[in-house]
Amino acid sequence: MKITIIGAGLGGLTFGALAAKDGHEVCIYEKNHAPGGVVALLEHEGYKFEQGPLLIGDMLEEESIYEFLKGLGITLQTVRADRDIIMPDYDMVTPKEYSGPYWRRERLKELFPEEKNNIDRYYKFYDDVMHLRYLSTLPQTAINKIKLALAFLKIKKYANMNADELTKHFFKSEKIRTLYTGILADFCADPSESQGLAVVFTNFETAFDKRIPLYKNGKKYYPGYCYIKGGCQKLPEALADYIVSKGGKIHYNTIVDKVIVENKAVKAIRLENGEIINSDMVVGCGSGKDFFFDTVGAEHLDENYLNILNTFKPMEAVFMLHLGVDIDPMNYMRSALSYCYGMYDLHEATVKLRTGVYHEGYDGYLLFVPSHHAPEFAPEGKHCLTIYTVAPDTLKDGDWESKKEEYAKTLISLAEKQIPELSKHITTMKIMTAKEYREYTHMSKCSFGGVVPIWNQQNPTHITPVKHLIFVGQQSENAGGLGNVIMGAKSAYEKAFNN
Ligand SMILES: Cc1cc2nc3c(=O)[nH]c(=O)nc-3n(C[C@H](O)[C@H](O)[C@H](O)COP(=O)(O)OP(=O)(O)OC[C@H]3O[C@@H](n4cnc5c(N)ncnc54)[C@H](O)[C@@H]3O)c2cc1C
């Protein structure tokens, strides 16, 4: 079968790798000069920066992406890592001396002694969910199914709560609640919109301390987080090399502007230069709305699919500062990734984000040092430091181009709380706003991590009303995040070929 894939992001590359493996004729068209989409590196004045993913899940041995890649003969070197959280008036910074898998629980009890019992109750629930999760990774034999059902009974009463209800059920203090739900606001979701169990799934204790063992009684029990040695781009590069080694072709610097549909089935694609490429199957990704409304055409879709496209909510943008610095930021940070929150009112933060009001870093920002795991990203004696915030795609007042320098200054001065006199140590700076991201990812609205994790929101499905037109990537039913996109594209491939 001749399969045309639009976009060499992780979604398109995963689908392409599976199709090439099975002997299909694969042809990928990518707007940029390298594979990876938002995972590709940004090169700037002798420095390299990660544009997208920070800490990655599912990539360690016995985890889903690791095993998937192994099946293609791809093994990437990884290094386990952790992240710190700095709240407005307390912090959860990984201790120098390892103090056990539940150091965060104990630290919270010291900080909030009046909530001691509540904290213990939450961690009992956490353990129950982790056990349920572990059982779900085992082969679904009859006995395991029974164990799974019994484990579910323990947490059943929480299954219908949203994240706001769940954290209110456990904690009185807004300060503790925000520790657990802050990450949802980073995904542009109000905690009341997200499923309660997402609280546990976005707060695995192993994400906060790389020394916590992942194995229990010799079995892989907890999920871990890591960086890819040499940078995240190694992953799309490996997939692209695999596709080419199997006879597939990847055309860079090439935009697809139309999918041609005839008799409710795909027939061809049209490149920006007018060239028509006949195709038996077309795989799209990127912005759901742009792809289906502009590249495919609403007239080819049915009412149900149009309804999904009109109602699903993509995330907003990021405002990102990539800095070359002549100091080692790790002298001031415990982990190479720090989430620094500036407020506790996540509802208000989400409202601002969705109405075009930029918080300028006062609601919070992330500090990330990619040269910590990839020293080759910076010239000798220098480091890369990325500071970023979530931000509206479109500003209510003004525009990104005219405001970006002023916003960059504010963000640097806020980051000086963590890295004193940072502004004096900057050797180079690259600012990425929604505008640059829109151009880079070929989307009319920047949506950095895919779809907002709204409970029960239906996102565009892989199988579409047009025969042999498949949709993958972070705005499809699998949602965003590296692991979701890869495993989602795998599932799309299996659905497309009914196996
Ligand atoms: C700032 C940031 C931080 C993130 N942090 C994390 C994290 O910590 N952990 C994690 O797991 N995930 C993270 N993610 C999310 C993860 O990186 C993405 O969900 C995933 O990489 C998206 O892959 P994709 O294939 O869906 O899309 P993309 O990477 O956007 O790829 C789509 C590609 O298609 C191309 N394209 C689109 N339309 C056309 C066209 N018509 N013609 C030609 N080419 C086209 C685009 O140029 C692009 O290269 C982050 C993302 C960002 C941006």
Coordinates of C-alpha atoms and ligand atoms in Angstrom, one line a residue, residues 5-14 28-40 50-58 65 83 183 187 225 227 232 251 253-258 270-272 284-287 290-291 295 315 317-320 322 337 339 366 386 388-389 437-443 446-451 472-476 478-486 489, ligand 1:
I5 CA 2.3 10.7 6.0
I6 CA 2.0 14.5 6.6
G7 CA 4.5 15.5 9.3
A8 CA 7.6 13.9 10.7
G9 CA 6.7 14.5 14.4
L10 CA 6.6 11.5 16.7
G11 CA 3.1 10.6 15.7
G12 CA 3.8 10.5 11.9
L13 CA 7.2 8.8 12.4
T14 CA 5.8 6.0 14.6
I28 CA 6.6 11.4 4.7
Y29 CA 6.4 15.1 4.0
E30 CA 7.7 17.5 6.6
K31 CA 7.7 21.2 6.7
N32 CA 10.9 21.6 8.7
H33 CA 14.4 20.6 7.8
A34 CA 14.7 17.8 10.4
P35 CA 12.5 15.1 12.0
G36 CA 10.8 15.4 15.4
G37 CA 8.3 18.3 15.3
V38 CA 8.4 19.9 18.7
V39 CA 11.0 17.3 19.8
A40 CA 13.6 18.6 17.3
E50 CA 15.3 21.1 23.7
Q51 CA 12.1 22.8 22.4
G52 CA 9.6 20.3 23.7
P53 CA 9.7 17.5 26.1
L54 CA 11.5 17.8 29.4
L55 CA 11.3 14.7 31.5
I56 CA 10.0 11.7 29.7
G57 CA 7.9 8.8 31.0
D58 CA 7.6 5.3 29.6
I65 CA 8.0 3.1 24.6
R83 CA 12.0 17.4 39.3
I183 CA 0.6 20.3 36.8
F187 CA -1.7 21.6 30.8
Y225 CA 11.2 9.4 34.4
Y227 CA 16.1 12.1 29.8
C232 CA 15.3 14.0 23.0
H251 CA 10.9 14.8 2.2
N253 CA 11.1 21.5 3.8
T254 CA 7.9 20.4 2.0
I255 CA 4.4 21.5 2.9
V256 CA 1.3 19.5 2.1
D257 CA -1.6 21.9 1.5
K258 CA -4.5 19.5 0.5
R270 CA -1.3 18.1 -3.1
L271 CA 2.0 19.7 -2.1
E272 CA 2.3 23.5 -1.8
G284 CA -2.4 13.5 9.1
C285 CA -1.3 15.1 12.4
G286 CA -0.8 18.5 14.0
S287 CA -3.7 20.8 14.6
D290 CA -6.5 23.1 10.7
F291 CA -6.0 19.6 9.3
T295 CA -6.3 20.5 4.5
M315 CA -4.0 23.6 24.9
A317 CA 1.0 28.2 24.0
V318 CA 4.3 28.6 25.8
F319 CA 6.5 31.6 26.2
M320 CA 10.0 30.2 26.2
H322 CA 16.4 29.7 25.8
L337 CA 14.0 20.7 36.2
Y339 CA 8.6 24.0 38.6
L366 CA 9.8 26.3 34.8
T386 CA 15.5 27.3 29.5
Y388 CA 9.3 29.0 30.3
T389 CA 5.7 29.5 31.2
Y437 CA 5.7 28.0 17.6
R438 CA 2.7 28.5 15.2
E439 CA 5.1 28.8 12.3
Y440 CA 7.3 26.0 13.4
T441 CA 4.5 23.5 13.9
H442 CA 2.4 24.6 11.0
M443 CA -0.6 25.4 13.2
C446 CA -0.1 27.2 19.1
S447 CA -1.1 24.4 21.3
F448 CA 2.1 23.2 23.0
G449 CA 1.1 19.8 24.5
G450 CA -1.9 18.8 22.5
V451 CA -5.4 18.6 23.9
V472 CA -2.5 10.7 14.8
G473 CA -0.5 13.0 17.1
Q474 CA -1.1 15.0 20.2
Q475 CA -4.5 16.4 19.1
S476 CA -5.9 13.0 18.4
N478 CA -4.5 9.6 22.5
A479 CA -3.8 13.2 23.7
G480 CA -0.4 14.7 24.0
G481 CA 2.9 13.7 25.7
L482 CA 5.6 11.7 24.1
G483 CA 4.4 8.3 25.4
N484 CA 0.8 9.0 24.5
V485 CA 1.6 10.1 21.0
I486 CA 3.8 7.1 20.2
A489 CA 0.1 6.2 16.7
Ligands
LIG1 C1 7.3 23.0 25.4 C2 6.9 21.6 25.4 C3 7.1 20.8 26.5 C4 6.7 19.5 26.5 N1 7.0 18.7 27.6 C5 6.7 17.4 27.5 C6 7.2 16.5 28.6 O1 7.8 17.0 29.5 N2 6.9 15.2 28.5 C7 6.2 14.6 27.4 O2 6.0 13.4 27.3 N3 5.8 15.4 26.4 C8 6.0 16.8 26.4 N4 5.6 17.6 25.4 C9 4.7 17.1 24.4 C10 5.3 16.2 23.3 O3 6.5 16.6 22.9 C11 4.3 16.2 22.1 O4 3.0 15.8 22.6 C12 4.7 15.3 20.9 O5 6.1 15.4 20.7 C13 3.9 15.8 19.8 O6 4.1 15.0 18.6 P1 3.2 15.1 17.3 O7 3.7 14.2 16.3 O8 1.8 15.0 17.7 O9 3.3 16.7 16.8 P2 4.5 17.6 16.4 O10 5.7 17.4 17.2 O11 3.9 19.0 16.4 O12 4.8 17.2 14.9 C14 4.0 17.5 13.8 C15 4.8 17.7 12.6 O13 4.0 17.8 11.5 C16 4.5 18.9 10.6 N5 3.4 19.3 9.8 C17 2.1 19.6 10.2 N6 1.3 19.9 9.2 C18 2.1 19.8 8.1 C19 1.9 20.0 6.7 N7 0.7 20.3 6.2 N8 2.9 19.8 5.8 C20 4.1 19.4 6.3 N9 4.4 19.2 7.6 C21 3.4 19.4 8.5 C22 5.0 19.9 11.6 O14 6.0 20.7 11.0 C23 5.6 19.1 12.7 O15 7.0 18.8 12.5 C24 6.0 18.9 25.4 C25 5.8 19.7 24.3 C26 6.2 21.1 24.3 C27 6.1 21.9 23.0

